[in-house]
Tab-separated table of C-alpha atoms in Angstrom:
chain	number	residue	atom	x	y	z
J	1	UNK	CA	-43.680	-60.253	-82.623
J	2	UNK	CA	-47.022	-62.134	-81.900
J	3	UNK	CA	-45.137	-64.150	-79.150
J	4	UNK	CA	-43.318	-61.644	-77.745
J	5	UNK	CA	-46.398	-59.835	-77.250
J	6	UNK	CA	-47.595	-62.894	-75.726
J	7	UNK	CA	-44.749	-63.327	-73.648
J	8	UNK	CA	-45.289	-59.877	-72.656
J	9	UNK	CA	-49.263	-59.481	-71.693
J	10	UNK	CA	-48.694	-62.900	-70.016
J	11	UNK	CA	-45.512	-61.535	-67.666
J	12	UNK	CA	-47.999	-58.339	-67.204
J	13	UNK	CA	-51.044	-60.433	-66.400
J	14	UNK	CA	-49.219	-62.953	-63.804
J	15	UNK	CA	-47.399	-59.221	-62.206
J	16	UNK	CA	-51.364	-58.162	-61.540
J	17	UNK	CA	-52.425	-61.417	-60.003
J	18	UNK	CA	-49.136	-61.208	-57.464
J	19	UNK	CA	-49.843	-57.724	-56.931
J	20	UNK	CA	-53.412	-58.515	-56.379
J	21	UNK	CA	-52.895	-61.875	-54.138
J	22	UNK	CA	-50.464	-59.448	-52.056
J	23	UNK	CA	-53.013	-56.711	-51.621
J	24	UNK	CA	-55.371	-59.213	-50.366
J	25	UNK	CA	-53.376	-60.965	-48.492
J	26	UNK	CA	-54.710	-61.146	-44.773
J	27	UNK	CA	-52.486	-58.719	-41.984
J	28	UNK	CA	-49.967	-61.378	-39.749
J	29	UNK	CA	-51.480	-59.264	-36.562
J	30	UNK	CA	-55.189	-60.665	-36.825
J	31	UNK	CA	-53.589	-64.242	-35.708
J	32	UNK	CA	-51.343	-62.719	-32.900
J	33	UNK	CA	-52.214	-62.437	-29.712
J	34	UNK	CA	-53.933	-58.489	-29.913
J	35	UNK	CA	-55.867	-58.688	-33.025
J	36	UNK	CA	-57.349	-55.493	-34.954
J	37	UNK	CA	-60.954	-55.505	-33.606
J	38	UNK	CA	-62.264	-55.008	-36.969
J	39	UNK	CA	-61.991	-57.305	-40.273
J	40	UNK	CA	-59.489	-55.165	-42.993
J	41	UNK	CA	-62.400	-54.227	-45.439
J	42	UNK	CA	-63.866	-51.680	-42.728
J	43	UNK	CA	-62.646	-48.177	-44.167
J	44	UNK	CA	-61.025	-46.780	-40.549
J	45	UNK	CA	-59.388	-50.229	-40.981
J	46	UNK	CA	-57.817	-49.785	-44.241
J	47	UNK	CA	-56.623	-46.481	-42.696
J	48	UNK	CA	-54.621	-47.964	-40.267
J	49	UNK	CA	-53.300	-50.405	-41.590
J	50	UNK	CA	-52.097	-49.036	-44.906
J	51	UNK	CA	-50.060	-46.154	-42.818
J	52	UNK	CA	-49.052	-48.089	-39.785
J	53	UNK	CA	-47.428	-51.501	-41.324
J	54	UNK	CA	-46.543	-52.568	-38.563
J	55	UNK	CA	-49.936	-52.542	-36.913
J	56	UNK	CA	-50.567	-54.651	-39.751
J	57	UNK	CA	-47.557	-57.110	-39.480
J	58	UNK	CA	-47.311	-57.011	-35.436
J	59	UNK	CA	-49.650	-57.128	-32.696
J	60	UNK	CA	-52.585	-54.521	-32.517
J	61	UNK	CA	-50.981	-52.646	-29.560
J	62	UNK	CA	-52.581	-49.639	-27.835
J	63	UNK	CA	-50.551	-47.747	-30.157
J	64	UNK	CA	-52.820	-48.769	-32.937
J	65	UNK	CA	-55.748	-48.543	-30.832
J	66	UNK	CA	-55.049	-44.697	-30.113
J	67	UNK	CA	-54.939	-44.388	-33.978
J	68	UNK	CA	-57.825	-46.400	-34.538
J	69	UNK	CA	-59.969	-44.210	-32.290
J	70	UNK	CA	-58.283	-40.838	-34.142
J	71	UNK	CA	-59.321	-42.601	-38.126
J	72	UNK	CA	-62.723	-43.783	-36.570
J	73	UNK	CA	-63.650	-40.324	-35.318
J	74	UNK	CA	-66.411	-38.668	-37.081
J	75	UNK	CA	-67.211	-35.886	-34.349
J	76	UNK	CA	-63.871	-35.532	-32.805
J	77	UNK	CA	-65.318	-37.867	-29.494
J	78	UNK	CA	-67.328	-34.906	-28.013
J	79	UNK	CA	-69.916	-33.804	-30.561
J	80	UNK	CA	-70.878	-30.052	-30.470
J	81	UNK	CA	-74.146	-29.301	-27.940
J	82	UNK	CA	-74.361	-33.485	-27.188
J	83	UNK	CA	-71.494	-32.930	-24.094
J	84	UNK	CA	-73.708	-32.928	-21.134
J	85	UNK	CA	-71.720	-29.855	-18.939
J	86	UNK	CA	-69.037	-28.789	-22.060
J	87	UNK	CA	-66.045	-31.019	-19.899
J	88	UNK	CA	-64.442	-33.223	-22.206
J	89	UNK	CA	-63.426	-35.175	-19.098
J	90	UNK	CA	-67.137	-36.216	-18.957
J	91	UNK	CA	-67.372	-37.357	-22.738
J	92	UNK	CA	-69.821	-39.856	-23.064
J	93	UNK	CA	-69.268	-40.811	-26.818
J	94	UNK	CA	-67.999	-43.726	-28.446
J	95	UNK	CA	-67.032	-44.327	-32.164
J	96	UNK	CA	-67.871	-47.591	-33.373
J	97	UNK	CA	-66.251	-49.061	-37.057
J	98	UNK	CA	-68.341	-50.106	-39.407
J	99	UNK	CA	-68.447	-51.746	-42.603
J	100	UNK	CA	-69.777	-48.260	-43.789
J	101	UNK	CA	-67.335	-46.087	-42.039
J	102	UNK	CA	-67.436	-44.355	-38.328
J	103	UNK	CA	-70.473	-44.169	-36.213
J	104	UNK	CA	-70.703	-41.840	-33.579
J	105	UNK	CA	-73.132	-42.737	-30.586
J	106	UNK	CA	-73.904	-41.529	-27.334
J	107	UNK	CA	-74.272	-43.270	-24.159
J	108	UNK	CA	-77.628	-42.312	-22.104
J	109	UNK	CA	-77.396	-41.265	-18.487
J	110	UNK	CA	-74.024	-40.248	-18.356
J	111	UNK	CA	-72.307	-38.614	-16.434
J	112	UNK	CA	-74.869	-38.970	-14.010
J	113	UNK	CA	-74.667	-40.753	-11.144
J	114	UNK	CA	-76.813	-43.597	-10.295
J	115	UNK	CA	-79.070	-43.517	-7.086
J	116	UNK	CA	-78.473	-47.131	-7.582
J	117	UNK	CA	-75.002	-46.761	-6.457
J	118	UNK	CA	-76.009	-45.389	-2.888
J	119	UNK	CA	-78.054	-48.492	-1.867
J	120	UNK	CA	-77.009	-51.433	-0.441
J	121	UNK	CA	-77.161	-53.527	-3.504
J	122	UNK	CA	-75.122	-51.015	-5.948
J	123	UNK	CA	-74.718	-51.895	-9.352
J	124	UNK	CA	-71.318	-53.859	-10.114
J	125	UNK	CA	-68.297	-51.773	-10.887
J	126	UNK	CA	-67.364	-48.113	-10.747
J	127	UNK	CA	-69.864	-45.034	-10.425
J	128	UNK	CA	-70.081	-43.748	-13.352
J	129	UNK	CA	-69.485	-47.265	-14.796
J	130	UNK	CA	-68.298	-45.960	-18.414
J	131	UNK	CA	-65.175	-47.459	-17.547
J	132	UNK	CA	-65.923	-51.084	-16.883
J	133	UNK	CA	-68.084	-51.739	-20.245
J	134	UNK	CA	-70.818	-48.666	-20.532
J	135	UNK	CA	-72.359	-50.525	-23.822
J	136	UNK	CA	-73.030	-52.684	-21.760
J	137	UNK	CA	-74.988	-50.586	-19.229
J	138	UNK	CA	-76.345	-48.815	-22.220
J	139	UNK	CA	-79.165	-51.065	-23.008
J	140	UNK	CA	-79.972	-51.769	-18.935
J	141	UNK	CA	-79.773	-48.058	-17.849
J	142	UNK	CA	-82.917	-47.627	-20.713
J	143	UNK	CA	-85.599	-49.637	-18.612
J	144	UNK	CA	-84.476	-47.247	-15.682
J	145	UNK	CA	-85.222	-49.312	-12.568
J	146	UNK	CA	-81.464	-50.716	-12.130
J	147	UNK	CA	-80.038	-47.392	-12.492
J	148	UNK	CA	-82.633	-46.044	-9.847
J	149	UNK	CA	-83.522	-48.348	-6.868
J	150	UNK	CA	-81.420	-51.573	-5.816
J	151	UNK	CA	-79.335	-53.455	-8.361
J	152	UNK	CA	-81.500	-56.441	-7.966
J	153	UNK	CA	-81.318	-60.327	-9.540
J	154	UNK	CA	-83.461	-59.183	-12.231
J	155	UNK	CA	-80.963	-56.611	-13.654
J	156	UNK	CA	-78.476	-59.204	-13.318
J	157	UNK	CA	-80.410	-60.844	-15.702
J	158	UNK	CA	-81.246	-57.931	-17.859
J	159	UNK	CA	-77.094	-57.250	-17.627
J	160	UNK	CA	-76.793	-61.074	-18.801
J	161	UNK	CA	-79.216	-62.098	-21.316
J	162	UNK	CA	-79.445	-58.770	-23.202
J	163	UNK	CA	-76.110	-56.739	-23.654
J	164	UNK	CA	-73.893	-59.268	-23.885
J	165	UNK	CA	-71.862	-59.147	-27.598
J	166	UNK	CA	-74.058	-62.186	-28.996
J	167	UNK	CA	-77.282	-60.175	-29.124
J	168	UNK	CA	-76.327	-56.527	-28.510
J	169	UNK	CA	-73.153	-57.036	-31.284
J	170	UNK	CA	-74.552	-59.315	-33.802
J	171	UNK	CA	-73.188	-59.218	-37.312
J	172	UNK	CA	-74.453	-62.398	-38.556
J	173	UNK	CA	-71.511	-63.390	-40.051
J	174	UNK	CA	-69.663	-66.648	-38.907
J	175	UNK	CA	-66.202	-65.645	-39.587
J	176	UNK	CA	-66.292	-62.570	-37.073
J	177	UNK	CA	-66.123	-63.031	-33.115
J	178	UNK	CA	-68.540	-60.104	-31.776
J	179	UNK	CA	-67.211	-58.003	-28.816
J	180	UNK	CA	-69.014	-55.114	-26.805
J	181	UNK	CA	-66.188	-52.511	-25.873
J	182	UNK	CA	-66.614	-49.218	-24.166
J	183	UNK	CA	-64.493	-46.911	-26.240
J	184	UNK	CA	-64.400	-49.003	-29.418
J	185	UNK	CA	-68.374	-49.501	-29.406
J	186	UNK	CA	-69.232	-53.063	-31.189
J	187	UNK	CA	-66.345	-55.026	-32.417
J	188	UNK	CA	-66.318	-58.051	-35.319
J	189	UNK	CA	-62.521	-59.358	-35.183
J	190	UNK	CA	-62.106	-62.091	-38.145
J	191	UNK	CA	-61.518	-65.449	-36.263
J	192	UNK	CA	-58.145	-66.676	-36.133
J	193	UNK	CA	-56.631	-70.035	-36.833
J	194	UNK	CA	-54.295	-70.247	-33.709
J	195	UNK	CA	-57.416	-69.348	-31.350
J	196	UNK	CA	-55.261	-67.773	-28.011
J	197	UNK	CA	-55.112	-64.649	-25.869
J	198	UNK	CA	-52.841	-63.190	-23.613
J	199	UNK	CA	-54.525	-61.886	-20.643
J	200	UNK	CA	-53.071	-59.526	-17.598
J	201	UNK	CA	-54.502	-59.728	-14.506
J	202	UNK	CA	-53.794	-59.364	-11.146
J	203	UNK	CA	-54.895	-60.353	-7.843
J	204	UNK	CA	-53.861	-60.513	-4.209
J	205	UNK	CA	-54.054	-63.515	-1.697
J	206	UNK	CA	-54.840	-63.009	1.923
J	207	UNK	CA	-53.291	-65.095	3.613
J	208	UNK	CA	-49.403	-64.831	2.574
J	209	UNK	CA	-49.928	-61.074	1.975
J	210	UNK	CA	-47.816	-59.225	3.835
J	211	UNK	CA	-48.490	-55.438	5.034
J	212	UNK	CA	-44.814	-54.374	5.575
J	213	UNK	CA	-44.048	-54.646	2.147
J	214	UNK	CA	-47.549	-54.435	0.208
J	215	UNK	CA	-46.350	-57.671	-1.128
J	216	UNK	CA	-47.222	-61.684	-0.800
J	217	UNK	CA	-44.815	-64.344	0.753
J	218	UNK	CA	-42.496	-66.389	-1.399
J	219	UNK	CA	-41.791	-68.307	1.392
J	220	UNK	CA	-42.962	-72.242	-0.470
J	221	UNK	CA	-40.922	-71.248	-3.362
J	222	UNK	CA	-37.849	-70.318	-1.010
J	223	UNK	CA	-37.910	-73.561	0.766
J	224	UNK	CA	-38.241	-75.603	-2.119
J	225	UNK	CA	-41.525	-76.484	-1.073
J	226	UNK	CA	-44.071	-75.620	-4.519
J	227	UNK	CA	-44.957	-78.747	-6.625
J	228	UNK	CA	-43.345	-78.516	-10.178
J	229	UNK	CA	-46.695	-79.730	-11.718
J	230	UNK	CA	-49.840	-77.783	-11.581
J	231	UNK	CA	-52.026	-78.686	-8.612
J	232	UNK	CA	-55.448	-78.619	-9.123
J	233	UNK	CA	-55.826	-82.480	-10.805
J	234	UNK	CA	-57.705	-83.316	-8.066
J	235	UNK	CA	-61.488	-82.582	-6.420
J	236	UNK	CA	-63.191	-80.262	-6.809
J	237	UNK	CA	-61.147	-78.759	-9.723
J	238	UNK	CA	-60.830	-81.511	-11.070
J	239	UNK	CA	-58.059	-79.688	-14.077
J	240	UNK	CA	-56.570	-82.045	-16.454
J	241	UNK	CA	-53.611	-79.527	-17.621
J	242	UNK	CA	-50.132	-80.481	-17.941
J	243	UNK	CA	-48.623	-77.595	-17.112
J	244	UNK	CA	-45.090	-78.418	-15.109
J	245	UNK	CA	-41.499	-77.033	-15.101
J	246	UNK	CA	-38.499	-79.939	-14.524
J	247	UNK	CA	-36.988	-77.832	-11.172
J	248	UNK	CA	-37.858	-75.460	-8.781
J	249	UNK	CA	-35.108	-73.229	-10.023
J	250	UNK	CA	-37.753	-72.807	-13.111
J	251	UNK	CA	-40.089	-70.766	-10.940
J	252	UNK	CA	-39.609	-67.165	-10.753
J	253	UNK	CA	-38.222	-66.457	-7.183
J	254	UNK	CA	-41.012	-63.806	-6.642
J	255	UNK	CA	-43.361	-66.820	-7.346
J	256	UNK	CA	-45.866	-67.280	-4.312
J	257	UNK	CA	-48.237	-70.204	-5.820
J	258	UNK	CA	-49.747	-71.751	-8.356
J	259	UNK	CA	-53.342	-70.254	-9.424
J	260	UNK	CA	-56.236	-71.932	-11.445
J	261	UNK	CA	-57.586	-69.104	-14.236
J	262	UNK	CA	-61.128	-70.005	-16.075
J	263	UNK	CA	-62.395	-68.096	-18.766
J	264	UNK	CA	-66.367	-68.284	-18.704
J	265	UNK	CA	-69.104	-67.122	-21.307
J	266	UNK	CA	-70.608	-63.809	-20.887
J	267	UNK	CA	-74.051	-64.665	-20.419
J	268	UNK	CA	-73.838	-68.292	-18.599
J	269	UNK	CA	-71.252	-68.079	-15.778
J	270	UNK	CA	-71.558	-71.371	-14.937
J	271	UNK	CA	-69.813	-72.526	-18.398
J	272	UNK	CA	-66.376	-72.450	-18.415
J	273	UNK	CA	-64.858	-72.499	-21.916
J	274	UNK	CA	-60.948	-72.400	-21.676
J	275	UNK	CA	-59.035	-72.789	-18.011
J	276	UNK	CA	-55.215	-72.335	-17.615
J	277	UNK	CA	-52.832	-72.959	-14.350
J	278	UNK	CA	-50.907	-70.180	-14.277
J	279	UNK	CA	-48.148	-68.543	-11.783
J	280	UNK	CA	-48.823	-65.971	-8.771
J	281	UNK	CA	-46.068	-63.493	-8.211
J	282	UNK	CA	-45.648	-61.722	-4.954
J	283	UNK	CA	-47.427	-58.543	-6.290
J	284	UNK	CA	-49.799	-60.267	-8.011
J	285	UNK	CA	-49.441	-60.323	-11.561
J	286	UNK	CA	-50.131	-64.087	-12.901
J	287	UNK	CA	-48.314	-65.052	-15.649
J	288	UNK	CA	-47.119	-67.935	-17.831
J	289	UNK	CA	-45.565	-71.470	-16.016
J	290	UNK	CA	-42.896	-71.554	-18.756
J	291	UNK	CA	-41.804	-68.049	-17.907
J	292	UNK	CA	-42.213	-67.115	-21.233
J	293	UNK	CA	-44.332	-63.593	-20.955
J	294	UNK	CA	-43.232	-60.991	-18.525
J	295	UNK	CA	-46.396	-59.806	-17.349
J	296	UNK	CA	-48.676	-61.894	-18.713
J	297	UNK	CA	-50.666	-65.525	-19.388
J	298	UNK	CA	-51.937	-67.299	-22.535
J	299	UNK	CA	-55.281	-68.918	-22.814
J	300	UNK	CA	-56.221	-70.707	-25.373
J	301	UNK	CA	-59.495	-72.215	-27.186
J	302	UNK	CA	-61.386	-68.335	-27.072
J	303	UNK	CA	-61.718	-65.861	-29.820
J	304	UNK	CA	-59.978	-62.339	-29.083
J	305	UNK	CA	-62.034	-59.069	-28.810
J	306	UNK	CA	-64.956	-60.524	-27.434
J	307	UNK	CA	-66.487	-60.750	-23.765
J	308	UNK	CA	-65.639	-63.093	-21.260
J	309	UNK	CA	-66.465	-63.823	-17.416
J	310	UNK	CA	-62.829	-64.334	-15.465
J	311	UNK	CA	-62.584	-66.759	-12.689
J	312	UNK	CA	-58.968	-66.652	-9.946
J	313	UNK	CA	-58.846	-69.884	-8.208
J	314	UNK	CA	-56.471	-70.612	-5.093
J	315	UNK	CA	-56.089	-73.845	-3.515
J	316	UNK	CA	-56.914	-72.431	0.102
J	317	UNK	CA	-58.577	-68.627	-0.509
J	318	UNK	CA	-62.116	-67.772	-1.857
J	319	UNK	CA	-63.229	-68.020	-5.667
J	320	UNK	CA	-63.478	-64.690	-7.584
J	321	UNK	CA	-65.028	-63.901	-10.565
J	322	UNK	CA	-65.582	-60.872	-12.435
J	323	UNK	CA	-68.830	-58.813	-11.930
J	324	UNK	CA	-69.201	-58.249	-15.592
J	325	UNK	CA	-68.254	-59.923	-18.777
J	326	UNK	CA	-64.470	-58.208	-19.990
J	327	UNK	CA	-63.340	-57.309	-23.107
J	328	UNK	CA	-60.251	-60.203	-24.111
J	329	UNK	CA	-58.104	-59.407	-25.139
J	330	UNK	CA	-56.602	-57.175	-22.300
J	331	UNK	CA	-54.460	-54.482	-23.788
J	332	UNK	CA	-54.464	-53.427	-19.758
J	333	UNK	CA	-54.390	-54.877	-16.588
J	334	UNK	CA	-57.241	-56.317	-15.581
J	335	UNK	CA	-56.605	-55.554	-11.471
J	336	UNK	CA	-58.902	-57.489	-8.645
J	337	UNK	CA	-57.497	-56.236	-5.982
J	338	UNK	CA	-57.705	-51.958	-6.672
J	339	UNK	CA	-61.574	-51.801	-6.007
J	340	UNK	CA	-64.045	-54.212	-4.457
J	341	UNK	CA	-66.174	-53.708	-7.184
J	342	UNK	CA	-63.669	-55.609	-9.232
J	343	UNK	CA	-65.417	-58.758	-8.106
J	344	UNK	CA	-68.745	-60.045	-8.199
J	345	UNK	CA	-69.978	-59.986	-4.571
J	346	UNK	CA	-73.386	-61.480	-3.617
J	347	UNK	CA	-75.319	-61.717	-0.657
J	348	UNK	CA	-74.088	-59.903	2.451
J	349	UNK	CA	-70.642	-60.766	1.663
J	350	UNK	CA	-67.652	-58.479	0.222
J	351	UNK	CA	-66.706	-60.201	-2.906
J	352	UNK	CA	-63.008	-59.520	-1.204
J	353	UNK	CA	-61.022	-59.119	2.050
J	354	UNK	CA	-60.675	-55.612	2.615
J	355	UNK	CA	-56.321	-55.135	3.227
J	356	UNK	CA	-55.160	-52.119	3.111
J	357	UNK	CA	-54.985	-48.568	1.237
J	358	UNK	CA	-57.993	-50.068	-0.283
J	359	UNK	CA	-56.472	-52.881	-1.666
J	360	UNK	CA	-58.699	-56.030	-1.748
J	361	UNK	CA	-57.703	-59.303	-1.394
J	362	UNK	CA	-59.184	-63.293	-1.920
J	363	UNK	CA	-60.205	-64.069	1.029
J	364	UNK	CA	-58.331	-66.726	3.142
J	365	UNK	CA	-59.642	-70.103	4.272
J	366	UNK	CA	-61.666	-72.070	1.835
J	367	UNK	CA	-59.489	-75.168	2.002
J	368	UNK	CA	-61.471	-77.291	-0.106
J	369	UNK	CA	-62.294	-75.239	-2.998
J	370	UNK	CA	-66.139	-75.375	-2.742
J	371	UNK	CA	-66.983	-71.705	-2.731
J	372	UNK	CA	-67.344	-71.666	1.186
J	373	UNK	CA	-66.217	-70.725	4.238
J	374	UNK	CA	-67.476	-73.446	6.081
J	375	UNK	CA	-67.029	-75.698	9.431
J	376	UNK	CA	-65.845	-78.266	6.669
J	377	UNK	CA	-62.831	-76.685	5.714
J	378	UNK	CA	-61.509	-76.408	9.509
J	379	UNK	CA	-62.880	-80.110	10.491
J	380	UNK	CA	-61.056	-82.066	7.046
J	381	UNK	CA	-58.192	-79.719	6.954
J	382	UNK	CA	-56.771	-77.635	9.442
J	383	UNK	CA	-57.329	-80.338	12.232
J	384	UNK	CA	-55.927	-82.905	10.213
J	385	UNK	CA	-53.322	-81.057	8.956
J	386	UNK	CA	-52.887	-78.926	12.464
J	387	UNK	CA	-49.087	-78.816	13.732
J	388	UNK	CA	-47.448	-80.145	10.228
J	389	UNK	CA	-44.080	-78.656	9.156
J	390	UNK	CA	-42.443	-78.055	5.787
J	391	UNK	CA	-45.000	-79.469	3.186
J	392	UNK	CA	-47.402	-78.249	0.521
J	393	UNK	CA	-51.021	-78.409	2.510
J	394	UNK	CA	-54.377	-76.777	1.769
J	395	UNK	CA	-54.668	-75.863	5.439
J	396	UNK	CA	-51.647	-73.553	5.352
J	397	UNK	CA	-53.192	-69.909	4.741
J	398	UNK	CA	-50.443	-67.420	5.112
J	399	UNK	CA	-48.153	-70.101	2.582
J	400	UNK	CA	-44.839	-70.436	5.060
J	401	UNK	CA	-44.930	-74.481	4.431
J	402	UNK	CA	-46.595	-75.218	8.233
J	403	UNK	CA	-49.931	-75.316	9.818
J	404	UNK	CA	-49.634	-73.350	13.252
J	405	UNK	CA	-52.157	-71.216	15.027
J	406	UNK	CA	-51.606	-68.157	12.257
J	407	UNK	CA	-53.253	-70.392	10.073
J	408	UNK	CA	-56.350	-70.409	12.208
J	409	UNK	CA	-56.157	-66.861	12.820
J	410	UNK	CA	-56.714	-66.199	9.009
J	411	UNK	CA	-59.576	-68.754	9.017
J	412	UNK	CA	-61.406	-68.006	11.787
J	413	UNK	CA	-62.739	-64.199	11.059
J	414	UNK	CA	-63.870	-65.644	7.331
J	415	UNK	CA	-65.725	-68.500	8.651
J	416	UNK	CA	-69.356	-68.351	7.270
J	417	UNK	CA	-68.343	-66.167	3.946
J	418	UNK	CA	-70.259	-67.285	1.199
J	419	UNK	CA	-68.668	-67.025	-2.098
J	420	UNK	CA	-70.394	-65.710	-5.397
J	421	UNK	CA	-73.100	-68.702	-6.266
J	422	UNK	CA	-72.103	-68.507	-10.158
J	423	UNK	CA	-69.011	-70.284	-9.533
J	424	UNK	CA	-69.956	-74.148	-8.779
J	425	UNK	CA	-67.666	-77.185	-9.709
């Protein structure tokens, strides 16, 4: 009897620790690709993840992120007497997860517009500009000047050195990477062990675009002409990757041309921290070389859910780089080319070419790659280069595999554009 009771308190005993290991056992989505923004002990977290398994056991899609915002929801989103005209359109509330539970908070200002945004140095993206990150422009839009007169260098700084998740989004706790988000308030995602994100971006060249079809040339990967191994190993890039494919038949055939992506920190846009070659398609989605996502590219070496600077590179068009730090990872489409304000401009210079139906494009011409538009880039390239046929040179612009006089033509109106100083090799 005595062992048999043994037997069976020991059978019950070992039953609780499985049960127990299983309950604690961490959800397969916090090492995919879209991670829960918020570690599984937070209560709208338990929530979620208890009802929606697969939230748990797949990617946290923007299915889960709807259902997140409905469980972390203390005020239904528009809190009685706090909605500036009664419009839910012009809700200015964001619920934040906490260890604690939901936390409701308002963002000041909005939805007023900015004088700011009438002057000749606006503030960077969209008026109001709850939709590019407005916890971010929380914290500036409280010392009143940037949101008032000119969006000098000094709210640059304020926009760099004080918002930004490391200080504004703080935990304190090692494990968690800290994100600022503008619907989702302060995020703390648990790290994960396989470290990548898929981002979606898009952007548009100048030169090969074409305004017939709203699209870019594939005319280098039609005549066999692309390079199967990436092509910035050389100065100034100076990119070590080994991304290659073993034919040209590998490419997509709506490829255009190789692209250079760098993922920067959000307060120092000089420092790069991960950089990918990835492949332009002719409507300007980048994706993958290995043609393994659809619409998207992997970076690795970042943490997910947290804020990053985004650099495009082309071999022959202008630098861009995001005017604010953006939330990675992109459940969206991170688009360059739908507003100018998309990318950072400074100076007198558009950040972009200015195409058509306000689309925006890189601009065309900087042949070697040092953020210029300068006398350089027509004296070592397009001379040298001038009157060459079927290749892969820096000095063709509109990408048709020659160097002619259309080539020029793209050049020659850019000459003396500046690009954004932040992005130096």
């Amino acid at each position: 009897m005595i062992n048999q009771l043994s037997l069976s308190t020991c059978f019950s005993f070992l039953i609780g620790i499985l049960l127990l290991s299983t309950n604690s056992q961490a959800c397969d989505s916090y090492d995919s690709a879209f991670p829960p923004p918020y570690p599984e002990s937070y209560p709208c977290m338990e929530e979620i993840l208890d009802n929606y398994s697969f939230c748990c056991n797949e990617e946290f899609d923007l299915f889960c992120i709807t259902k997140l915002k409905e469980y972390c929801d203390e005020n239904g989103n528009a809190p009685a007497g706090h909605n500036p005209d009664g419009d839910p359109e012009n809700d200015c509330w964001f619920d934040q997860c906490t260890i604690s539970g939901a936390r409701s908070q308002a963002m000041p200002h909005c939805p007023d517009l900015c004088p700011a945004y009438e002057t000749s140095y606006p503030p960077p993206g969209p008026n109001p500009p709850s939709s590019i990150n407005g916890v971010i422009f929380e914290i500036v839009w409280y010392d009143g000047f940037c949101c008032q007169d000119e969006w000098d260098e000094l709210c640059y700084s304020l926009l760099d050195s004080l918002v930004i998740s490391p200080f504004l989004c703080n935990d304190e706790d090692d494990s968690t990477a800290d994100g600022c988000h503008p619907s989702l308030g302060c995020t703390h995602t648990p790290i994960s062990s396989t470290s990548s994100v898929q981002l979606k971006l898009r952007a548009i060249l100048e030169g090969p675009y074409d305004y017939a079809s709203d699209k870019m040339s594939t005319e280098l990967r039609t005549k066999g002409l692309l390079p199967l191994n990436q092509p910035f190993n050389e100065a100034p890039w100076n990119y070590s990757g080994t991304e290659s494919v073993g034919s040209m038949s590998d490419f997509p055939e709506n490829m255009v041309d190789w692209v250079l992506v760098e993922v920067r920190e959000a307060v120092d846009r000089g420092q790069t921290i991960s950089q990918a070659a990835a492949l332009l398609l002719d409507d300007g989605t980048i994706v993958n070389y290995d043609g393994s996502i659809a619409d998207a590219m992997t970076v690795t070496g970042i943490g997910a859910n947290s804020n990053y600077n985004i650099v495009i590179s082309s071999r022959n068009h202008l630098d861009i780089i995001t005017p604010v730090p953006v939330f990675l990872s992109n459940l969206e489409v991170y688009d360059f080319s739908n507003d100018l304000a998309q990318a950072l401009s400074t100076g007198n210079d558009p950040s972009m070419a200015d195409i058509q139906d306000y689309n925006y494009a890189l601009y065309a011409g900087d042949m070697d790659g040092d953020g210029s538009l300068i006398s350089l880039d027509y004296s070592d390239y397009y001379l040298v280069e001038s009157a060459s046929v079927s290749g892969y040179y820096r000095s063709d612009l509109n990408m048709d595999g020659q160097v002619t006089v259309a080539d020029f033509n793209l050049y020659q109106p850019n000459a003396g554009i500046l690009g954004a100083s932040f992005i130096s090799r």
